[in-house]
Amino acid sequence: AQSVSQHNHHVILSEAASLELGCNYSYGGTVNLFWYVQYPGQHLQLLLKYFSGDPLVKGIKGFEAEFIKSKFSFNLRKPSVQWSDTAEYFCAVNAVWGTDKLIFGTGTRLQVFP
Amino acid sequence: EPEVTQTPSHQVTQMGQEVILRCVPISNHLYFYWYRQILGQKVEFLVSFYNNEISEKSEIFDDQFSVERPDGSNFTLKIRSTKLEDSAMYFCASSEQGGNSPLHFGNGTRLTVT
């Protein structure tokens, strides 16, 4: 069965610090990969996605993620965080064939202090 | 930007009562989903719906749950006889092309069963 692990449950950073949130998945087949963000009181919004091609994908608000197939990882990065990045971040995976359900990680709460 | 809208934002009900959670997906989307998130836990897939029928459901989605698209715009989730453990945030989502396109989520309905 597919599963997604996010190792950082709660990350606290100061503004301008660099961010990397880990995401690993377990599934032997071809996958689509996503990062969603949930700002306080708002809905889940897509940050970025990987379907195929260049494993380094760029998303909104300066975020990027790198798919490393050999490590089953899709870590999220941002070189310099802002206070407005305070939110919960969810990694999600779906298998390309046979299903379109998303499997989510447990989420990482990011708090950025000015 | 078009949005998925969910009503109500918060529903309180007594154990054993029926509840209907409502969603209006984005108008040109063809695939519809319900997910839920119990407080402190992962976002979990419940059901996917395409072409007026369930295309996939999880083991959570037992006989107490049903979905319907009654009028071509609304997409509802019914829980026939609520249990305490049904208390969660329920998210509706829609997508253009199923698993190979990103999901757009609503703000969620917080269901509290007392």
mmCIF file of C-alpha atoms in Angstrom:
data_model
loop_
_atom_site.group_PDB
_atom_site.id
_atom_site.type_symbol
_atom_site.label_atom_id
_atom_site.label_comp_id
_atom_site.label_asym_id
_atom_site.label_seq_id
_atom_site.Cartn_x
_atom_site.Cartn_y
_atom_site.Cartn_z
ATOM 1 C CA ALA A 1 0.000 0.000 0.000
ATOM 2 C CA GLN A 2 1.097 3.526 -0.655
ATOM 3 C CA SER A 3 2.196 5.700 2.238
ATOM 4 C CA VAL A 4 3.728 9.130 2.656
ATOM 5 C CA SER A 5 6.016 10.208 5.478
ATOM 6 C CA GLN A 6 6.729 13.742 6.529
ATOM 7 C CA HIS A 7 9.419 13.662 9.143
ATOM 8 C CA ASN A 8 9.156 17.224 10.385
ATOM 9 C CA HIS A 9 5.950 17.732 12.331
ATOM 10 C CA HIS A 10 6.634 21.259 13.503
ATOM 11 C CA VAL A 11 9.263 23.631 12.173
ATOM 12 C CA ILE A 12 9.995 27.049 13.631
ATOM 13 C CA LEU A 13 12.093 29.505 11.662
ATOM 14 C CA SER A 14 12.978 33.158 11.616
ATOM 15 C CA GLU A 15 12.269 35.222 8.554
ATOM 16 C CA ALA A 16 14.913 34.900 5.830
ATOM 17 C CA ALA A 17 15.957 31.445 7.011
ATOM 18 C CA SER A 18 16.052 28.653 4.464
ATOM 19 C CA LEU A 19 13.469 25.907 4.554
ATOM 20 C CA GLU A 20 13.543 22.255 3.636
ATOM 21 C CA LEU A 21 10.658 19.940 4.473
ATOM 22 C CA GLY A 22 11.158 16.255 3.968
ATOM 23 C CA CYS A 23 8.731 13.940 2.188
ATOM 24 C CA ASN A 24 9.237 10.274 1.421
ATOM 25 C CA TYR A 25 6.770 7.913 -0.119
ATOM 26 C CA SER A 26 6.511 4.195 -0.532
ATOM 27 C CA TYR A 27 5.171 2.874 -3.790
ATOM 28 C CA GLY A 28 6.867 0.826 -6.441
ATOM 29 C CA GLY A 29 5.124 2.235 -9.482
ATOM 30 C CA THR A 30 4.943 5.569 -11.250
ATOM 31 C CA VAL A 31 3.571 8.384 -9.139
ATOM 32 C CA ASN A 32 2.419 11.950 -9.319
ATOM 33 C CA LEU A 33 3.674 14.094 -6.436
ATOM 34 C CA PHE A 34 2.183 17.186 -4.857
ATOM 35 C CA TRP A 35 2.747 19.708 -2.126
ATOM 36 C CA TYR A 36 -0.327 21.421 -0.746
ATOM 37 C CA VAL A 37 -0.387 24.305 1.725
ATOM 38 C CA GLN A 38 -3.100 25.240 4.179
ATOM 39 C CA TYR A 39 -2.915 28.770 5.547
ATOM 40 C CA PRO A 40 -4.726 29.350 8.843
ATOM 41 C CA GLY A 41 -8.472 29.212 8.292
ATOM 42 C CA GLN A 42 -8.176 28.511 4.593
ATOM 43 C CA HIS A 43 -8.514 25.547 2.255
ATOM 44 C CA LEU A 44 -5.788 23.301 0.929
ATOM 45 C CA GLN A 45 -4.048 24.996 -1.985
ATOM 46 C CA LEU A 46 -1.686 23.466 -4.499
ATOM 47 C CA LEU A 47 1.896 24.713 -4.099
ATOM 48 C CA LEU A 48 3.485 22.615 -6.809
ATOM 49 C CA LYS A 49 3.254 19.285 -8.558
ATOM 50 C CA TYR A 50 5.437 16.772 -10.338
ATOM 51 C CA PHE A 51 4.032 14.557 -13.053
ATOM 52 C CA SER A 52 7.041 13.895 -15.293
ATOM 53 C CA GLY A 53 10.073 15.586 -16.832
ATOM 54 C CA ASP A 54 12.471 17.847 -14.944
ATOM 55 C CA PRO A 55 12.637 16.512 -11.381
ATOM 56 C CA LEU A 56 13.160 20.017 -10.020
ATOM 57 C CA VAL A 57 9.793 21.720 -10.023
ATOM 58 C CA LYS A 58 9.028 25.292 -9.162
ATOM 59 C CA GLY A 59 5.783 26.342 -7.574
ATOM 60 C CA ILE A 60 4.109 29.453 -6.343
ATOM 61 C CA LYS A 61 5.571 31.889 -3.819
ATOM 62 C CA GLY A 62 9.184 30.883 -4.435
ATOM 63 C CA PHE A 63 8.802 27.256 -3.402
ATOM 64 C CA GLU A 64 10.472 24.404 -5.238
ATOM 65 C CA ALA A 65 10.724 20.656 -4.785
ATOM 66 C CA GLU A 66 13.017 18.001 -6.103
ATOM 67 C CA PHE A 67 11.924 14.502 -6.994
ATOM 68 C CA ILE A 68 14.687 11.985 -6.317
ATOM 69 C CA LYS A 69 13.358 8.704 -7.598
ATOM 70 C CA SER A 70 16.136 6.588 -6.087
ATOM 71 C CA LYS A 71 15.329 7.956 -2.638
ATOM 72 C CA PHE A 72 11.526 8.009 -3.087
ATOM 73 C CA SER A 73 11.698 11.598 -1.918
ATOM 74 C CA PHE A 74 10.078 14.883 -2.870
ATOM 75 C CA ASN A 75 11.449 17.492 -0.487
ATOM 76 C CA LEU A 76 10.104 21.020 -0.442
ATOM 77 C CA ARG A 77 12.485 23.961 -0.302
ATOM 78 C CA LYS A 78 12.457 27.710 -0.101
ATOM 79 C CA PRO A 79 15.664 29.737 0.168
ATOM 80 C CA SER A 80 14.237 32.524 2.312
ATOM 81 C CA VAL A 81 10.971 32.209 4.210
ATOM 82 C CA GLN A 82 8.610 35.012 5.111
ATOM 83 C CA TRP A 83 6.201 35.430 8.001
ATOM 84 C CA SER A 84 3.366 34.892 5.509
ATOM 85 C CA ASP A 85 4.631 31.342 4.868
ATOM 86 C CA THR A 86 3.308 30.322 8.266
ATOM 87 C CA ALA A 87 0.982 27.439 7.409
ATOM 88 C CA GLU A 88 0.621 23.682 7.351
ATOM 89 C CA TYR A 89 2.314 21.894 4.463
ATOM 90 C CA PHE A 90 1.153 18.542 3.128
ATOM 91 C CA CYS A 91 2.978 16.219 0.795
ATOM 92 C CA ALA A 92 0.724 13.945 -1.277
ATOM 93 C CA VAL A 93 1.136 11.158 -3.781
ATOM 94 C CA ASN A 94 -1.080 9.377 -6.220
ATOM 95 C CA ALA A 95 -0.323 6.404 -8.386
ATOM 96 C CA VAL A 96 -0.442 7.168 -12.088
ATOM 97 C CA TRP A 97 -2.341 4.025 -12.987
ATOM 98 C CA GLY A 98 -5.388 2.402 -11.500
ATOM 99 C CA THR A 99 -6.393 5.003 -8.952
ATOM 100 C CA ASP A 100 -6.649 8.740 -8.588
ATOM 101 C CA LYS A 101 -6.900 8.955 -4.822
ATOM 102 C CA LEU A 102 -4.323 11.119 -3.104
ATOM 103 C CA ILE A 103 -2.383 9.733 -0.192
ATOM 104 C CA PHE A 104 -1.370 12.508 2.176
ATOM 105 C CA GLY A 105 1.423 12.808 4.663
ATOM 106 C CA THR A 106 0.648 13.908 8.211
ATOM 107 C CA GLY A 107 1.613 17.485 7.456
ATOM 108 C CA THR A 108 4.270 19.857 8.750
ATOM 109 C CA ARG A 109 3.329 22.946 10.659
ATOM 110 C CA LEU A 110 5.646 25.816 9.781
ATOM 111 C CA GLN A 111 5.840 28.856 12.012
ATOM 112 C CA VAL A 112 7.888 31.800 10.816
ATOM 113 C CA PHE A 113 8.719 34.558 13.253
ATOM 114 C CA PRO A 114 9.600 38.080 12.131
ATOM 115 C CA GLU B 1 -10.225 32.031 -9.789
ATOM 116 C CA PRO B 2 -13.077 29.501 -9.533
ATOM 117 C CA GLU B 3 -13.439 27.848 -6.159
ATOM 118 C CA VAL B 4 -14.955 24.776 -4.618
ATOM 119 C CA THR B 5 -17.494 25.885 -2.045
ATOM 120 C CA GLN B 6 -18.707 23.869 0.918
ATOM 121 C CA THR B 7 -21.611 24.389 3.259
ATOM 122 C CA PRO B 8 -22.029 24.539 6.146
ATOM 123 C CA SER B 9 -18.654 25.508 7.527
ATOM 124 C CA HIS B 10 -19.495 23.905 10.845
ATOM 125 C CA GLN B 11 -22.145 21.300 11.653
ATOM 126 C CA VAL B 12 -22.934 19.992 15.097
ATOM 127 C CA THR B 13 -25.114 16.916 15.348
ATOM 128 C CA GLN B 14 -26.077 14.285 17.850
ATOM 129 C CA MET B 15 -24.919 10.704 17.570
ATOM 130 C CA GLY B 16 -27.272 8.652 15.426
ATOM 131 C CA GLN B 17 -28.524 11.600 13.404
ATOM 132 C CA GLU B 18 -28.170 11.922 9.656
ATOM 133 C CA VAL B 19 -26.079 14.724 8.200
ATOM 134 C CA ILE B 20 -25.639 15.987 4.672
ATOM 135 C CA LEU B 21 -22.545 17.927 3.761
ATOM 136 C CA ARG B 22 -22.802 19.994 0.620
ATOM 137 C CA CYS B 23 -20.280 20.963 -1.989
ATOM 138 C CA VAL B 24 -20.356 22.898 -5.231
ATOM 139 C CA PRO B 25 -17.373 21.806 -7.343
ATOM 140 C CA ILE B 26 -15.767 23.961 -10.011
ATOM 141 C CA SER B 27 -18.172 24.007 -12.924
ATOM 142 C CA ASN B 28 -16.062 22.423 -15.694
ATOM 143 C CA HIS B 29 -14.570 19.742 -13.462
ATOM 144 C CA LEU B 30 -15.607 16.148 -13.977
ATOM 145 C CA TYR B 31 -14.079 14.331 -11.011
ATOM 146 C CA PHE B 32 -15.259 14.839 -7.457
ATOM 147 C CA TYR B 33 -13.900 13.694 -4.134
ATOM 148 C CA TRP B 34 -14.457 13.694 -0.423
ATOM 149 C CA TYR B 35 -11.597 13.595 2.040
ATOM 150 C CA ARG B 36 -11.630 13.937 5.777
ATOM 151 C CA GLN B 37 -9.180 14.911 8.485
ATOM 152 C CA ILE B 38 -9.728 13.834 12.046
ATOM 153 C CA LEU B 39 -8.131 16.346 14.415
ATOM 154 C CA GLY B 40 -4.400 15.757 14.597
ATOM 155 C CA GLN B 41 -4.401 13.054 11.938
ATOM 156 C CA LYS B 42 -3.759 12.749 8.222
ATOM 157 C CA VAL B 43 -6.055 13.894 5.473
ATOM 158 C CA GLU B 44 -7.710 10.639 4.337
ATOM 159 C CA PHE B 45 -9.393 9.734 1.085
ATOM 160 C CA LEU B 46 -13.044 8.737 1.366
ATOM 161 C CA VAL B 47 -14.490 8.496 -2.124
ATOM 162 C CA SER B 48 -14.121 9.564 -5.726
ATOM 163 C CA PHE B 49 -17.011 10.127 -8.105
ATOM 164 C CA TYR B 50 -17.054 10.363 -11.879
ATOM 165 C CA ASN B 51 -19.752 10.111 -14.492
ATOM 166 C CA ASN B 52 -22.459 9.901 -11.855
ATOM 167 C CA GLU B 53 -21.046 6.951 -10.043
ATOM 168 C CA ILE B 54 -18.503 6.093 -7.396
ATOM 169 C CA SER B 55 -15.201 5.266 -9.049
ATOM 170 C CA GLU B 56 -13.276 4.400 -5.913
ATOM 171 C CA LYS B 57 -13.881 4.328 -2.171
ATOM 172 C CA SER B 58 -11.817 3.665 0.902
ATOM 173 C CA GLU B 59 -12.509 1.216 3.694
ATOM 174 C CA ILE B 60 -13.723 4.173 5.767
ATOM 175 C CA PHE B 61 -16.560 4.717 3.300
ATOM 176 C CA ASP B 62 -18.902 2.037 4.615
ATOM 177 C CA ASP B 63 -22.663 1.649 4.247
ATOM 178 C CA GLN B 64 -23.261 4.642 6.506
ATOM 179 C CA PHE B 65 -21.839 6.928 3.838
ATOM 180 C CA SER B 66 -23.271 7.863 0.479
ATOM 181 C CA VAL B 67 -22.612 10.481 -2.160
ATOM 182 C CA GLU B 68 -24.856 12.069 -4.699
ATOM 183 C CA ARG B 69 -24.820 14.657 -7.425
ATOM 184 C CA PRO B 70 -28.503 15.517 -7.326
ATOM 185 C CA ASP B 71 -28.730 18.411 -9.754
ATOM 186 C CA GLY B 72 -25.581 18.729 -11.844
ATOM 187 C CA SER B 73 -23.962 21.330 -9.623
ATOM 188 C CA ASN B 74 -24.077 20.084 -6.039
ATOM 189 C CA PHE B 75 -22.120 17.127 -4.744
ATOM 190 C CA THR B 76 -23.238 15.845 -1.360
ATOM 191 C CA LEU B 77 -21.907 13.503 1.276
ATOM 192 C CA LYS B 78 -24.492 11.885 3.526
ATOM 193 C CA ILE B 79 -23.730 10.110 6.756
ATOM 194 C CA ARG B 80 -26.817 8.114 7.702
ATOM 195 C CA SER B 81 -26.290 7.558 11.401
ATOM 196 C CA THR B 82 -23.400 9.557 12.764
ATOM 197 C CA LYS B 83 -20.962 8.184 15.309
ATOM 198 C CA LEU B 84 -18.645 10.075 17.636
ATOM 199 C CA GLU B 85 -15.681 8.975 15.539
ATOM 200 C CA ASP B 86 -17.151 10.692 12.471
ATOM 201 C CA SER B 87 -16.170 14.019 14.014
ATOM 202 C CA ALA B 88 -13.664 15.485 11.575
ATOM 203 C CA MET B 89 -13.075 18.127 8.956
ATOM 204 C CA TYR B 90 -14.571 17.002 5.664
ATOM 205 C CA PHE B 91 -13.062 18.376 2.477
ATOM 206 C CA CYS B 92 -14.662 18.275 -0.917
ATOM 207 C CA ALA B 93 -12.403 18.462 -3.970
ATOM 208 C CA SER B 94 -12.751 18.457 -7.721
ATOM 209 C CA SER B 95 -10.427 18.086 -10.679
ATOM 210 C CA GLU B 96 -10.604 18.338 -14.444
ATOM 211 C CA GLN B 97 -8.997 15.035 -15.338
ATOM 212 C CA GLY B 98 -8.824 12.850 -12.282
ATOM 213 C CA GLY B 99 -5.460 11.722 -10.988
ATOM 214 C CA ASN B 100 -3.436 13.458 -13.652
ATOM 215 C CA SER B 101 -4.642 16.904 -12.740
ATOM 216 C CA PRO B 102 -4.422 18.706 -9.410
ATOM 217 C CA LEU B 103 -7.283 18.662 -6.963
ATOM 218 C CA HIS B 104 -8.975 21.889 -5.961
ATOM 219 C CA PHE B 105 -10.222 21.753 -2.392
ATOM 220 C CA GLY B 106 -13.026 23.513 -0.613
ATOM 221 C CA ASN B 107 -12.647 25.168 2.793
ATOM 222 C CA GLY B 108 -14.059 22.147 4.531
ATOM 223 C CA THR B 109 -16.955 21.425 6.852
ATOM 224 C CA ARG B 110 -16.117 20.790 10.464
ATOM 225 C CA LEU B 111 -18.469 18.062 11.686
ATOM 226 C CA THR B 112 -18.838 17.646 15.434
ATOM 227 C CA VAL B 113 -20.821 14.654 16.663
ATOM 228 C CA THR B 114 -21.874 14.836 20.309
#
